[in-house]
């Protein structure tokens, strides 16, 4: 059957936030295709999640060249979804991708050289069947490539029409400020920064948020639920089939200590008192920063997307609630 998006998908204007000092608005909840959209996953489940996200007003879909597994397969699958379901709605969508992590053999298959970034962007466009992406990121800083070269490659991506905006990911505060200045000198404003941030990963509070606010760069937090740890999934240990039960991955059994689980349970009780799930409270906590444009959620089911979007029903915190949360996670 031909997919027809929900007619009410834009009936909630509070879903959208301006990205830094740009003219672009992003949904407060964006969908990341890091996990569960690769070649090893069931395509129809990923397509159903993408359709439901769009029905709920999520217009931003975030990818990278190495998302899968295998690397590149998330972009290939998303390209199929675009052709199958979203071809008529491309101009309603914000599609981002990144380059910087290992993608192919040899000295040009990773990091931040002009050669790598622009070759990777061309490959990403082919995989997705696109003429351009809305946002193209430098996925990580390269200690062996001049920052001017990496930023010059991003600027070229915009000037060549292959990206509308550019962003940074995993750059610290000092390097972010330098990169923004270099891009500004080239006539290109850095739209957004994508750092890892959650109740259990707070490094951006040590200066990066100040830099972003001062320079007018938006922020999109990835792993805001700490790879699922800030959900009800791990309240009673590590369930079979969960991400932490897998032999490889970013969330491992060693990360799920008794002490951390005790904190998760306390947070869960506080969330219940607010009339939210733990995941919803954790997302709202990230979104409380004025510099935070959007949170980047992952999902393995339609129900998870629906739960996360419902976060917007309760974004406010009392001073006492924030104090209680700080006492638990500090």
Tab-separated table of C-alpha atoms in Angstrom:
chain	number	residue	atom	x	y	z
A	1	UNK	CA	0.000	0.000	0.000
A	2	UNK	CA	1.123	3.549	-0.721
A	3	UNK	CA	2.175	5.349	2.434
A	4	UNK	CA	0.183	8.497	3.174
A	5	UNK	CA	1.515	10.444	6.194
A	6	UNK	CA	-0.797	11.571	8.975
A	7	UNK	CA	-2.548	14.804	8.094
A	8	UNK	CA	-2.105	16.030	11.696
A	9	UNK	CA	1.681	15.585	11.736
A	10	UNK	CA	2.300	19.335	12.028
A	11	UNK	CA	-0.501	20.096	14.464
A	12	UNK	CA	1.950	20.419	17.340
A	13	UNK	CA	4.068	23.537	16.760
A	14	UNK	CA	5.746	23.179	20.163
A	15	UNK	CA	7.598	20.173	18.730
A	16	UNK	CA	9.948	22.425	16.729
A	17	UNK	CA	12.863	24.481	18.002
A	18	UNK	CA	15.094	26.932	16.181
A	19	UNK	CA	18.612	25.564	15.707
A	20	UNK	CA	21.027	28.083	17.188
A	21	UNK	CA	20.926	31.391	15.313
A	22	UNK	CA	19.991	29.751	12.021
A	23	UNK	CA	16.678	29.909	10.198
A	24	UNK	CA	16.223	26.146	10.544
A	25	UNK	CA	13.869	24.501	13.016
A	26	UNK	CA	14.324	20.907	14.140
A	27	UNK	CA	11.900	18.684	16.028
A	28	UNK	CA	12.744	18.445	19.722
A	29	UNK	CA	12.907	14.677	19.226
A	30	UNK	CA	14.890	13.429	16.208
A	31	UNK	CA	15.318	9.843	15.004
A	32	UNK	CA	18.796	8.343	14.790
A	33	UNK	CA	19.502	5.321	12.599
A	34	UNK	CA	22.668	4.256	14.409
A	35	UNK	CA	21.137	0.956	15.557
A	36	UNK	CA	18.316	-1.262	14.229
A	37	UNK	CA	18.321	0.065	10.669
A	38	UNK	CA	21.276	-1.874	9.240
A	39	UNK	CA	21.577	-4.790	6.890
A	40	UNK	CA	21.343	-7.286	9.773
A	41	UNK	CA	17.980	-5.861	10.871
A	42	UNK	CA	14.476	-6.462	9.563
A	43	UNK	CA	13.908	-3.806	6.911
A	44	UNK	CA	10.149	-3.583	7.408
A	45	UNK	CA	10.552	-2.856	11.126
A	46	UNK	CA	12.863	0.046	10.329
A	47	UNK	CA	10.484	1.310	7.653
A	48	UNK	CA	7.541	1.129	10.070
A	49	UNK	CA	9.504	3.147	12.645
A	50	UNK	CA	10.446	5.773	10.060
A	51	UNK	CA	6.828	6.107	8.924
A	52	UNK	CA	5.509	6.400	12.467
A	53	UNK	CA	8.162	8.962	13.358
A	54	UNK	CA	7.171	11.097	10.367
A	55	UNK	CA	3.483	10.735	11.283
A	56	UNK	CA	4.330	12.161	14.717
A	57	UNK	CA	6.082	15.196	13.252
A	58	UNK	CA	9.670	13.936	13.418
A	59	UNK	CA	11.172	15.446	10.302
A	60	UNK	CA	14.837	14.897	11.167
A	61	UNK	CA	16.528	11.570	10.364
A	62	UNK	CA	20.173	11.253	11.393
A	63	UNK	CA	22.653	8.864	9.774
A	64	UNK	CA	26.382	8.382	9.251
A	65	UNK	CA	28.432	6.622	6.609
A	66	UNK	CA	29.405	3.806	9.000
A	67	UNK	CA	25.974	3.052	10.468
A	68	UNK	CA	24.853	-0.533	10.039
A	69	UNK	CA	26.088	-3.146	10.434
A	70	UNK	CA	27.573	-3.629	7.947
A	71	UNK	CA	28.862	-0.067	7.499
A	72	UNK	CA	26.852	1.818	4.905
A	73	UNK	CA	23.809	-0.421	5.151
A	74	UNK	CA	21.728	2.006	7.246
A	75	UNK	CA	22.093	4.592	4.483
A	76	UNK	CA	21.211	1.986	1.866
A	77	UNK	CA	18.109	0.953	3.789
A	78	UNK	CA	17.094	4.553	4.361
A	79	UNK	CA	17.496	5.146	0.644
A	80	UNK	CA	14.998	2.335	0.054
A	81	UNK	CA	12.614	3.947	2.535
A	82	UNK	CA	12.942	7.291	0.802
A	83	UNK	CA	12.116	5.767	-2.564
A	84	UNK	CA	9.339	3.556	-1.211
A	85	UNK	CA	7.580	5.921	1.213
A	86	UNK	CA	9.003	9.435	1.320
A	87	UNK	CA	9.880	10.472	-2.239
A	88	UNK	CA	7.026	12.973	-2.334
A	89	UNK	CA	7.997	14.407	1.067
A	90	UNK	CA	11.729	14.997	0.666
A	91	UNK	CA	11.390	18.744	1.123
A	92	UNK	CA	9.650	18.174	4.477
A	93	UNK	CA	12.616	16.198	5.787
A	94	UNK	CA	15.977	17.017	7.339
A	95	UNK	CA	18.448	14.249	6.497
A	96	UNK	CA	21.925	14.286	7.973
A	97	UNK	CA	24.998	12.137	7.575
A	98	UNK	CA	28.591	12.149	8.803
A	99	UNK	CA	32.102	11.086	7.871
A	100	UNK	CA	35.238	10.506	9.907
A	101	UNK	CA	35.182	6.940	11.202
A	102	UNK	CA	36.645	3.965	9.319
A	103	UNK	CA	34.771	3.095	6.128
A	104	UNK	CA	37.231	1.627	3.634
A	105	UNK	CA	40.784	0.319	3.442
A	106	UNK	CA	43.822	2.490	2.945
A	107	UNK	CA	44.926	5.903	4.201
A	108	UNK	CA	41.863	7.794	2.908
A	109	UNK	CA	39.115	5.669	4.456
A	110	UNK	CA	38.708	7.559	7.736
A	111	UNK	CA	39.494	10.736	9.725
A	112	UNK	CA	39.204	14.335	8.548
A	113	UNK	CA	41.099	14.927	5.328
A	114	UNK	CA	39.402	16.695	2.449
A	115	UNK	CA	39.851	13.480	0.443
A	116	UNK	CA	38.016	11.348	2.991
A	117	UNK	CA	35.161	13.719	3.802
A	118	UNK	CA	34.208	14.577	0.249
A	119	UNK	CA	34.623	11.048	-1.110
A	120	UNK	CA	32.523	9.762	1.774
A	121	UNK	CA	29.808	12.348	1.142
A	122	UNK	CA	29.584	11.258	-2.496
A	123	UNK	CA	29.264	7.626	-1.405
A	124	UNK	CA	26.542	8.514	1.132
A	125	UNK	CA	24.536	10.392	-1.484
A	126	UNK	CA	24.713	7.402	-3.835
A	127	UNK	CA	23.629	4.986	-1.116
A	128	UNK	CA	20.603	7.105	-0.220
A	129	UNK	CA	19.762	8.152	-3.776
A	130	UNK	CA	19.962	11.841	-2.891
A	131	UNK	CA	21.306	14.935	-4.622
A	132	UNK	CA	22.119	16.559	-1.290
A	133	UNK	CA	21.887	16.086	2.465
A	134	UNK	CA	20.555	18.775	4.740
A	135	UNK	CA	23.375	18.476	7.300
A	136	UNK	CA	26.860	17.037	6.767
A	137	UNK	CA	29.024	16.473	9.847
A	138	UNK	CA	32.656	15.980	10.618
A	139	UNK	CA	32.053	12.935	12.823
A	140	UNK	CA	35.180	13.337	14.946
A	141	UNK	CA	38.198	15.627	15.146
A	142	UNK	CA	41.355	14.467	13.409
A	143	UNK	CA	44.539	15.104	15.423
A	144	UNK	CA	46.723	14.736	12.316
A	145	UNK	CA	44.856	16.938	9.836
A	146	UNK	CA	44.835	20.746	10.039
A	147	UNK	CA	41.475	21.967	11.260
A	148	UNK	CA	41.423	24.400	8.334
A	149	UNK	CA	41.462	21.478	5.900
A	150	UNK	CA	38.604	19.644	7.592
A	151	UNK	CA	36.487	22.801	7.830
A	152	UNK	CA	37.382	23.676	4.249
A	153	UNK	CA	35.967	20.324	3.143
A	154	UNK	CA	32.721	21.051	4.992
A	155	UNK	CA	32.528	24.488	3.389
A	156	UNK	CA	33.084	22.929	-0.031
A	157	UNK	CA	30.231	20.493	0.585
A	158	UNK	CA	27.894	23.478	1.012
A	159	UNK	CA	29.262	25.458	-1.918
A	160	UNK	CA	28.993	22.427	-4.207
A	161	UNK	CA	25.315	22.003	-3.314
A	162	UNK	CA	25.811	18.578	-1.749
A	163	UNK	CA	24.920	19.810	1.763
A	164	UNK	CA	22.758	22.687	2.945
A	165	UNK	CA	24.357	22.978	6.402
A	166	UNK	CA	27.349	21.573	8.246
A	167	UNK	CA	27.983	20.385	11.772
A	168	UNK	CA	30.500	18.913	14.173
A	169	UNK	CA	30.334	15.828	16.355
A	170	UNK	CA	32.525	14.794	19.296
A	171	UNK	CA	34.590	18.017	19.245
A	172	UNK	CA	35.560	19.471	22.624
A	173	UNK	CA	34.774	23.060	23.584
A	174	UNK	CA	38.103	24.578	22.535
A	175	UNK	CA	38.251	22.880	19.155
A	176	UNK	CA	34.578	23.654	18.518
A	177	UNK	CA	35.181	27.355	19.038
A	178	UNK	CA	38.180	27.255	16.690
A	179	UNK	CA	36.232	25.314	14.059
A	180	UNK	CA	33.299	27.739	14.194
A	181	UNK	CA	35.653	30.684	13.678
A	182	UNK	CA	37.321	29.010	10.699
A	183	UNK	CA	33.976	28.241	9.091
A	184	UNK	CA	32.773	31.797	9.710
A	185	UNK	CA	35.889	33.111	7.962
A	186	UNK	CA	34.868	31.002	4.959
A	187	UNK	CA	31.355	32.426	4.978
A	188	UNK	CA	29.786	29.214	6.323
A	189	UNK	CA	28.078	29.119	9.714
A	190	UNK	CA	28.310	25.927	11.731
A	191	UNK	CA	24.694	24.890	12.206
A	192	UNK	CA	24.923	22.295	14.962
A	193	UNK	CA	27.065	20.197	17.266
A	194	UNK	CA	26.263	16.571	18.091
A	195	UNK	CA	27.818	15.486	21.421
A	196	UNK	CA	27.139	12.509	23.647
A	197	UNK	CA	25.092	13.755	26.598
A	198	UNK	CA	22.849	12.223	29.232
A	199	UNK	CA	22.379	12.121	32.994
A	200	UNK	CA	25.362	9.751	33.083
A	201	UNK	CA	27.534	11.597	30.506
A	202	UNK	CA	27.779	15.280	31.360
A	203	UNK	CA	31.035	16.493	29.850
A	204	UNK	CA	29.376	19.190	27.713
A	205	UNK	CA	28.487	21.124	30.871
A	206	UNK	CA	32.202	21.861	31.276
A	207	UNK	CA	32.302	24.537	28.588
A	208	UNK	CA	30.822	23.246	25.334
A	209	UNK	CA	27.289	24.462	26.057
A	210	UNK	CA	28.672	27.939	26.768
A	211	UNK	CA	30.561	27.938	23.461
A	212	UNK	CA	27.461	26.862	21.549
A	213	UNK	CA	25.324	29.529	23.172
A	214	UNK	CA	27.906	32.230	22.523
A	215	UNK	CA	28.497	31.269	18.867
A	216	UNK	CA	24.879	30.578	17.960
A	217	UNK	CA	25.399	26.896	17.181
A	218	UNK	CA	22.579	24.447	17.888
A	219	UNK	CA	22.991	21.224	19.834
A	220	UNK	CA	21.666	17.703	19.299
A	221	UNK	CA	22.465	15.198	22.046
A	222	UNK	CA	23.141	11.605	21.061
A	223	UNK	CA	22.716	8.684	23.476
A	224	UNK	CA	20.471	10.785	25.767
A	225	UNK	CA	19.193	7.549	27.321
A	226	UNK	CA	22.714	6.167	27.890
A	227	UNK	CA	22.229	3.362	25.359
A	228	UNK	CA	19.003	2.325	27.086
A	229	UNK	CA	20.297	2.369	30.652
A	230	UNK	CA	18.025	5.325	31.427
A	231	UNK	CA	14.913	3.304	30.618
A	232	UNK	CA	12.954	0.731	32.546
A	233	UNK	CA	14.694	-2.078	30.651
A	234	UNK	CA	17.542	-2.533	33.146
A	235	UNK	CA	15.737	-1.914	36.432
A	236	UNK	CA	16.122	-5.558	37.413
A	237	UNK	CA	19.418	-6.406	35.728
A	238	UNK	CA	20.371	-7.293	32.156
A	239	UNK	CA	17.517	-8.950	30.239
A	240	UNK	CA	18.221	-11.497	27.526
A	241	UNK	CA	18.320	-9.946	24.074
A	242	UNK	CA	19.025	-6.459	25.350
A	243	UNK	CA	21.854	-4.340	23.942
A	244	UNK	CA	23.996	-4.949	27.029
A	245	UNK	CA	23.600	-8.718	26.660
A	246	UNK	CA	25.283	-8.723	23.255
A	247	UNK	CA	28.968	-9.705	23.034
A	248	UNK	CA	29.979	-6.396	21.488
A	249	UNK	CA	28.560	-2.919	21.723
A	250	UNK	CA	28.772	0.389	23.526
A	251	UNK	CA	26.744	-0.735	26.535
A	252	UNK	CA	28.374	-3.695	28.253
A	253	UNK	CA	27.680	-5.619	31.451
A	254	UNK	CA	30.650	-3.917	33.124
A	255	UNK	CA	28.860	-0.586	32.716
A	256	UNK	CA	25.788	-1.786	34.581
A	257	UNK	CA	27.032	-1.869	38.148
A	258	UNK	CA	24.894	-2.355	41.240
A	259	UNK	CA	25.622	1.242	42.219
A	260	UNK	CA	24.452	2.562	38.842
A	261	UNK	CA	21.327	0.401	38.882
A	262	UNK	CA	20.487	1.778	42.323
A	263	UNK	CA	20.635	5.292	40.857
A	264	UNK	CA	18.483	4.244	37.900
A	265	UNK	CA	15.830	2.879	40.284
A	266	UNK	CA	15.786	6.121	42.268
A	267	UNK	CA	15.409	8.115	39.059
A	268	UNK	CA	12.595	5.812	37.992
A	269	UNK	CA	10.696	6.511	41.206
A	270	UNK	CA	11.106	10.239	40.692
A	271	UNK	CA	9.849	9.924	37.108
A	272	UNK	CA	6.761	8.053	38.304
A	273	UNK	CA	6.020	10.918	40.660
A	274	UNK	CA	6.113	13.286	37.673
A	275	UNK	CA	3.715	11.079	35.709
A	276	UNK	CA	6.428	10.096	33.243
A	277	UNK	CA	8.450	7.073	32.291
A	278	UNK	CA	12.134	7.143	33.179
A	279	UNK	CA	13.020	7.604	29.506
A	280	UNK	CA	10.694	10.585	29.191
A	281	UNK	CA	12.132	12.277	32.261
A	282	UNK	CA	15.701	11.639	31.071
A	283	UNK	CA	14.938	13.217	27.683
A	284	UNK	CA	13.175	16.179	29.278
A	285	UNK	CA	16.202	16.685	31.539
A	286	UNK	CA	18.470	16.945	28.483
A	287	UNK	CA	16.075	19.291	26.700
A	288	UNK	CA	15.954	21.694	29.657
A	289	UNK	CA	19.095	23.493	28.450
A	290	UNK	CA	18.300	26.575	26.330
A	291	UNK	CA	21.169	25.632	23.997
A	292	UNK	CA	19.698	22.163	23.344
A	293	UNK	CA	17.812	22.050	20.064
A	294	UNK	CA	16.869	18.379	19.974
A	295	UNK	CA	17.546	14.943	21.419
A	296	UNK	CA	18.545	12.105	19.107
A	297	UNK	CA	16.670	8.953	20.020
A	298	UNK	CA	17.312	5.428	18.882
A	299	UNK	CA	14.499	2.912	18.706
A	300	UNK	CA	13.793	-0.739	18.084
A	301	UNK	CA	10.007	-0.429	17.935
A	302	UNK	CA	7.223	1.969	17.038
A	303	UNK	CA	6.117	1.971	20.678
A	304	UNK	CA	9.474	3.400	21.792
A	305	UNK	CA	9.150	6.276	19.342
A	306	UNK	CA	5.653	7.035	20.576
A	307	UNK	CA	6.820	6.982	24.197
A	308	UNK	CA	9.734	9.300	23.492
A	309	UNK	CA	7.674	11.856	21.587
A	310	UNK	CA	5.241	11.935	24.528
A	311	UNK	CA	8.117	13.463	26.512
A	312	UNK	CA	6.880	16.813	25.211
A	313	UNK	CA	3.795	16.529	27.397
A	314	UNK	CA	5.946	17.343	30.436
A	315	UNK	CA	9.175	19.263	29.948
A	316	UNK	CA	9.128	21.488	33.028
A	317	UNK	CA	11.021	20.745	36.241
A	318	UNK	CA	10.611	22.319	39.630
A	319	UNK	CA	13.727	23.500	41.440
A	320	UNK	CA	13.189	20.709	43.959
A	321	UNK	CA	12.989	18.045	41.251
A	322	UNK	CA	16.234	19.241	39.696
A	323	UNK	CA	17.853	19.191	43.123
A	324	UNK	CA	16.686	15.627	43.702
A	325	UNK	CA	17.970	14.495	40.311
A	326	UNK	CA	21.332	16.142	40.941
A	327	UNK	CA	21.642	14.376	44.307
A	328	UNK	CA	21.082	11.038	42.548
A	329	UNK	CA	23.375	11.453	39.545
A	330	UNK	CA	26.153	13.691	40.873
